[in-house]
Amino acid sequence: MELLIVDDYEALGRAGADWMAAALAAKPDATIVVATGDTPMGVYRELAARRARGLLETTHLRVFQLDAYLGLAPDDRRSLYGWMYRSFIEPLGIPEVNVVRLPGDASDPGAVCAAYDSAVRCAGGFDLSILGLGPNGHLGFNEPPSPPDAPTRIVDLTPESIASNARYWGGTDQVPRRALTCGMDLLLAARRTLLVVSGAHKRDILYRVVRGPVTPDIPASYLQTAPHVTVLADRAAWGD
Ligand code: GLP
């Protein structure tokens, strides 16, 4: 696990884009799973700016959705696919045929999870993974406790995740209580992972993820056991 500490959120965006540029240079048609949430948005904006200046070719990426609320209609403003589309897929010019959704509105969500697992395996697994860190140590919506072999599945959100996601949608009552998440097994097998973390409110949990015991109670701590993980944090999240 490599720890990369930068001064602030702006520098985090640049460093994340550098990581991605190096990965794309090695494999332009990489498979990638990408998080929504506030933290990676600076990275995505920097990637879009570099692409607009002709510095980066992102259109061959094959993108997998990380997580989805259960039961939302596709045009619901809270759809995490919609957020990923606006922040990553569209600005990076990725054709929709290169995108694999995790459709939370499917009539048989269990079948959709199994199909997603097969699609990732058929694609050879994830080359790249860009993740954020939940305040309770979750990855995607792999809520604690999540063992390392947890597959893609339906999960009940913890009160902590409901509370922290309320800010995106204007109140806790707006946050759906259940979700689909890409499994721990697929995330931990990604060939390269970038975990982006920003802000003093993540300091305690980040320390436990990086230095604490590896435990299902902090799912992100399993990244200590995964190949080629870069933890990219600003000083507020890590300290000096
Ligand atoms: C949500 C998402 C995660 C995200 C996390 C952190 O719960 N399911 O994928 O990484 O929150 O979000 P933020 O970056 O806004 O702190």
Short mmCIF file of C-alpha atoms and ligand atoms in Angstrom, two decimals:
data_model
loop_
_atom_site.label_atom_id
_atom_site.label_comp_id
_atom_site.label_asym_id
_atom_site.label_seq_id
_atom_site.Cartn_x
_atom_site.Cartn_y
_atom_site.Cartn_z
CA MET A 1 0.00 0.00 0.00
CA GLU A 2 1.50 3.30 -1.10
CA LEU A 3 0.57 6.47 0.75
CA LEU A 4 0.57 9.69 -1.24
CA ILE A 5 -0.13 12.82 0.78
CA VAL A 6 -0.79 16.13 -0.96
CA ASP A 7 -1.44 19.61 0.38
CA ASP A 8 -5.09 20.11 -0.38
CA TYR A 9 -8.12 19.07 -2.40
CA GLU A 10 -6.91 20.77 -5.57
CA ALA A 11 -3.60 18.93 -5.44
CA LEU A 12 -5.53 15.72 -4.85
CA GLY A 13 -7.32 16.26 -8.18
CA ARG A 14 -4.04 16.72 -10.01
CA ALA A 15 -2.33 13.74 -8.37
CA GLY A 16 -5.34 11.52 -9.07
CA ALA A 17 -5.32 12.57 -12.71
CA ASP A 18 -1.57 11.81 -12.90
CA TRP A 19 -2.25 8.32 -11.53
CA MET A 20 -4.93 7.81 -14.16
CA ALA A 21 -2.80 9.20 -16.99
CA ALA A 22 -0.01 6.73 -16.16
CA ALA A 23 -2.51 3.86 -16.03
CA LEU A 24 -4.07 4.89 -19.36
CA ALA A 25 -0.69 5.17 -21.03
CA ALA A 26 -0.07 1.52 -20.10
CA LYS A 27 -3.55 0.36 -21.14
CA PRO A 28 -5.89 2.75 -22.99
CA ASP A 29 -8.79 0.25 -22.97
CA ALA A 30 -8.51 -0.55 -19.26
CA THR A 31 -11.53 -1.75 -17.32
CA ILE A 32 -12.30 0.61 -14.46
CA VAL A 33 -14.78 0.80 -11.61
CA VAL A 34 -15.42 4.35 -10.41
CA ALA A 35 -16.93 5.80 -7.28
CA THR A 36 -19.28 8.71 -7.00
CA GLY A 37 -19.34 10.73 -3.74
CA ASP A 38 -17.76 14.17 -3.41
CA THR A 39 -14.11 13.17 -3.00
CA PRO A 40 -13.22 11.89 -6.49
CA MET A 41 -15.00 14.76 -8.27
CA GLY A 42 -11.84 16.90 -8.32
CA VAL A 43 -9.98 14.03 -10.01
CA TYR A 44 -12.72 13.64 -12.61
CA ARG A 45 -12.79 17.39 -13.32
CA GLU A 46 -9.03 17.42 -13.81
CA LEU A 47 -9.27 14.40 -16.13
CA ALA A 48 -11.97 16.12 -18.17
CA ALA A 49 -9.88 19.30 -18.40
CA ARG A 50 -6.83 17.35 -19.60
CA ARG A 51 -8.93 15.51 -22.15
CA ALA A 52 -10.37 18.81 -23.40
CA ARG A 53 -6.81 20.07 -23.91
CA GLY A 54 -5.99 16.93 -25.90
CA LEU A 55 -3.61 15.58 -23.24
CA LEU A 56 -5.53 12.42 -22.44
CA GLU A 57 -7.40 9.79 -24.43
CA THR A 58 -10.13 8.36 -22.22
CA THR A 59 -12.70 7.18 -24.76
CA HIS A 60 -11.57 3.54 -24.82
CA LEU A 61 -12.06 2.94 -21.11
CA ARG A 62 -14.57 0.27 -20.13
CA VAL A 63 -16.45 1.56 -17.12
CA PHE A 64 -18.31 -0.34 -14.41
CA GLN A 65 -20.73 1.27 -11.98
CA LEU A 66 -19.67 0.77 -8.35
CA ASP A 67 -22.95 1.00 -6.46
CA ALA A 68 -26.62 1.94 -6.81
CA TYR A 69 -29.57 2.64 -4.55
CA LEU A 70 -32.20 -0.08 -4.73
CA GLY A 71 -35.49 0.64 -6.45
CA LEU A 72 -34.84 4.08 -7.94
CA ALA A 73 -36.22 4.86 -11.39
CA PRO A 74 -33.45 5.59 -13.94
CA ASP A 75 -34.35 9.28 -14.08
CA ASP A 76 -34.43 9.72 -10.28
CA ARG A 77 -32.17 12.62 -9.31
CA ARG A 78 -30.55 10.41 -6.64
CA SER A 79 -29.47 7.77 -9.15
CA LEU A 80 -25.77 7.07 -8.71
CA TYR A 81 -25.60 6.09 -12.37
CA GLY A 82 -26.80 9.59 -13.23
CA TRP A 83 -24.08 11.07 -11.02
CA MET A 84 -21.42 8.86 -12.62
CA TYR A 85 -22.72 9.74 -16.08
CA ARG A 86 -22.56 13.50 -15.48
CA SER A 87 -19.19 13.50 -13.72
CA PHE A 88 -17.23 10.77 -15.54
CA ILE A 89 -18.79 9.10 -18.56
CA GLU A 90 -19.99 12.17 -20.44
CA PRO A 91 -17.05 14.54 -19.78
CA LEU A 92 -14.58 11.78 -20.63
CA GLY A 93 -16.39 10.90 -23.86
CA ILE A 94 -16.92 7.23 -23.03
CA PRO A 95 -19.44 5.56 -25.35
CA GLU A 96 -22.38 4.05 -23.46
CA VAL A 97 -21.69 0.68 -25.05
CA ASN A 98 -18.49 0.66 -22.93
CA VAL A 99 -20.42 1.10 -19.69
CA VAL A 100 -21.77 -1.68 -17.45
CA ARG A 101 -24.52 -0.53 -15.12
CA LEU A 102 -25.63 -1.91 -11.80
CA PRO A 103 -29.32 -1.23 -12.30
CA GLY A 104 -30.91 -0.70 -8.90
CA ASP A 105 -34.36 -0.53 -10.49
CA ALA A 106 -34.27 -4.06 -12.00
CA SER A 107 -37.23 -6.31 -11.21
CA ASP A 108 -34.85 -9.05 -10.02
CA PRO A 109 -31.94 -7.28 -8.28
CA GLY A 110 -30.38 -10.56 -7.17
CA ALA A 111 -30.10 -11.70 -10.80
CA VAL A 112 -28.66 -8.34 -11.79
CA CYS A 113 -25.91 -8.71 -9.16
CA ALA A 114 -24.97 -12.15 -10.47
CA ALA A 115 -24.95 -10.83 -14.05
CA TYR A 116 -22.68 -7.96 -12.98
CA ASP A 117 -20.21 -10.38 -11.36
CA SER A 118 -20.15 -12.43 -14.58
CA ALA A 119 -19.67 -9.31 -16.71
CA VAL A 120 -16.67 -8.22 -14.63
CA ARG A 121 -15.14 -11.70 -14.77
CA CYS A 122 -15.76 -11.93 -18.55
CA ALA A 123 -13.92 -8.63 -18.93
CA GLY A 124 -10.96 -10.12 -17.04
CA GLY A 125 -11.60 -8.28 -13.76
CA PHE A 126 -10.87 -4.63 -13.04
CA ASP A 127 -7.60 -3.16 -14.22
CA LEU A 128 -8.30 0.03 -12.28
CA SER A 129 -10.46 1.08 -9.40
CA ILE A 130 -11.07 4.58 -8.09
CA LEU A 131 -12.71 4.45 -4.67
CA GLY A 132 -13.76 6.82 -1.93
CA LEU A 133 -13.90 6.00 1.77
CA GLY A 134 -17.12 5.90 3.73
CA PRO A 135 -17.03 7.40 7.22
CA ASN A 136 -17.59 3.89 8.59
CA GLY A 137 -14.85 2.38 6.41
CA HIS A 138 -17.12 1.19 3.63
CA LEU A 139 -16.01 0.74 0.02
CA GLY A 140 -18.80 1.34 -2.48
CA PHE A 141 -21.67 0.21 -0.29
CA ASN A 142 -19.82 -2.72 1.28
CA GLU A 143 -21.00 -1.81 4.73
CA PRO A 144 -19.38 -3.15 7.88
CA PRO A 145 -19.17 -6.02 8.47
CA SER A 146 -18.11 -7.10 4.94
CA PRO A 147 -15.76 -10.06 4.54
CA PRO A 148 -13.22 -10.01 1.71
CA ASP A 149 -15.11 -12.60 -0.32
CA ALA A 150 -18.43 -10.71 -0.25
CA PRO A 151 -19.92 -10.80 -3.77
CA THR A 152 -21.93 -8.14 -5.56
CA ARG A 153 -25.19 -8.04 -3.62
CA ILE A 154 -28.09 -6.18 -2.05
CA VAL A 155 -27.17 -4.44 1.22
CA ASP A 156 -28.96 -2.59 3.99
CA LEU A 157 -27.33 0.78 4.54
CA THR A 158 -26.09 1.51 8.05
CA PRO A 159 -27.45 4.56 9.91
CA GLU A 160 -23.99 6.14 9.53
CA SER A 161 -24.05 5.84 5.74
CA ILE A 162 -27.63 7.11 5.56
CA ALA A 163 -26.64 10.13 7.65
CA SER A 164 -23.50 10.89 5.63
CA ASN A 165 -25.26 10.51 2.28
CA ALA A 166 -28.09 12.82 3.36
CA ARG A 167 -26.04 15.85 2.34
CA TYR A 168 -26.14 14.83 -1.31
CA TRP A 169 -29.91 14.66 -1.47
CA GLY A 170 -31.22 17.16 1.06
CA GLY A 171 -32.05 15.11 4.17
CA THR A 172 -31.90 11.65 5.69
CA ASP A 173 -35.48 10.93 4.64
CA GLN A 174 -34.35 11.28 1.01
CA VAL A 175 -31.74 8.52 1.26
CA PRO A 176 -32.93 5.06 0.17
CA ARG A 177 -32.35 2.39 2.82
CA ARG A 178 -31.05 -0.35 0.57
CA ALA A 179 -28.50 -0.51 -2.20
CA LEU A 180 -26.58 -2.76 -4.58
CA THR A 181 -22.82 -2.80 -4.35
CA CYS A 182 -20.00 -4.26 -6.34
CA GLY A 183 -18.55 -7.03 -4.16
CA MET A 184 -15.45 -6.89 -2.00
CA ASP A 185 -13.95 -9.83 -3.91
CA LEU A 186 -13.95 -7.94 -7.21
CA LEU A 187 -12.65 -4.71 -5.64
CA LEU A 188 -9.81 -6.45 -3.81
CA ALA A 189 -8.75 -8.21 -7.03
CA ALA A 190 -8.40 -4.95 -9.00
CA ARG A 191 -4.91 -4.71 -10.45
CA ARG A 192 -4.53 -1.07 -9.37
CA THR A 193 -6.59 0.84 -6.84
CA LEU A 194 -6.69 4.53 -6.02
CA LEU A 195 -8.39 5.34 -2.72
CA VAL A 196 -9.04 9.09 -2.54
CA VAL A 197 -9.64 10.65 0.86
CA SER A 198 -10.09 14.29 1.80
CA GLY A 199 -10.93 16.24 4.91
CA ALA A 200 -10.33 16.13 8.65
CA HIS A 201 -13.59 14.24 9.22
CA LYS A 202 -11.99 11.19 7.53
CA ARG A 203 -8.78 11.31 9.58
CA ASP A 204 -9.64 8.70 12.23
CA ILE A 205 -11.14 6.20 9.84
CA LEU A 206 -8.30 6.63 7.31
CA TYR A 207 -5.71 5.92 10.00
CA ARG A 208 -7.54 2.73 10.95
CA VAL A 209 -7.81 1.69 7.28
CA VAL A 210 -4.07 2.11 6.69
CA ARG A 211 -2.51 1.23 10.05
CA GLY A 212 -5.17 -0.70 11.95
CA PRO A 213 -6.00 -4.40 11.96
CA VAL A 214 -7.52 -5.88 8.83
CA THR A 215 -11.12 -6.58 9.78
CA PRO A 216 -14.58 -6.96 8.23
CA ASP A 217 -15.67 -4.20 10.61
CA ILE A 218 -13.64 -1.77 8.49
CA PRO A 219 -14.06 -3.17 4.98
CA ALA A 220 -11.51 -0.75 3.46
CA SER A 221 -8.81 -2.21 5.76
CA TYR A 222 -8.69 -5.19 3.37
CA LEU A 223 -6.98 -2.88 0.90
CA GLN A 224 -3.85 -3.56 2.99
CA THR A 225 -3.93 -7.02 1.43
CA ALA A 226 -4.70 -5.97 -2.17
CA PRO A 227 -2.19 -5.46 -5.01
CA HIS A 228 -0.91 -1.99 -5.99
CA VAL A 229 -3.08 0.22 -3.80
CA THR A 230 -2.38 3.95 -3.71
CA VAL A 231 -3.99 5.89 -0.89
CA LEU A 232 -4.19 9.49 -2.05
CA ALA A 233 -5.08 11.82 0.80
CA ASP A 234 -4.81 15.50 1.57
CA ARG A 235 -3.11 16.76 4.73
CA ALA A 236 -6.43 17.37 6.40
CA ALA A 237 -7.22 13.66 6.13
CA TRP A 238 -3.78 12.35 7.10
CA GLY A 239 -1.93 15.00 9.07
CA ASP A 240 1.75 15.79 8.79
C1 GLP B 1 -20.94 6.87 -0.53
C2 GLP B 1 -20.62 5.97 -1.71
C3 GLP B 1 -19.17 5.60 -1.76
C4 GLP B 1 -18.33 6.83 -1.51
C5 GLP B 1 -18.55 7.29 -0.10
C6 GLP B 1 -17.71 8.48 0.31
O1 GLP B 1 -21.54 6.18 0.50
N1 GLP B 1 -21.40 4.78 -1.76
O2 GLP B 1 -18.87 5.00 -3.00
O3 GLP B 1 -16.98 6.51 -1.73
O4 GLP B 1 -19.90 7.63 0.04
O5 GLP B 1 -18.25 9.67 -0.18
P1 GLP B 1 -17.55 11.08 -0.11
O6 GLP B 1 -16.42 11.00 -1.09
O7 GLP B 1 -18.60 12.08 -0.56
O8 GLP B 1 -17.10 11.28 1.27
#
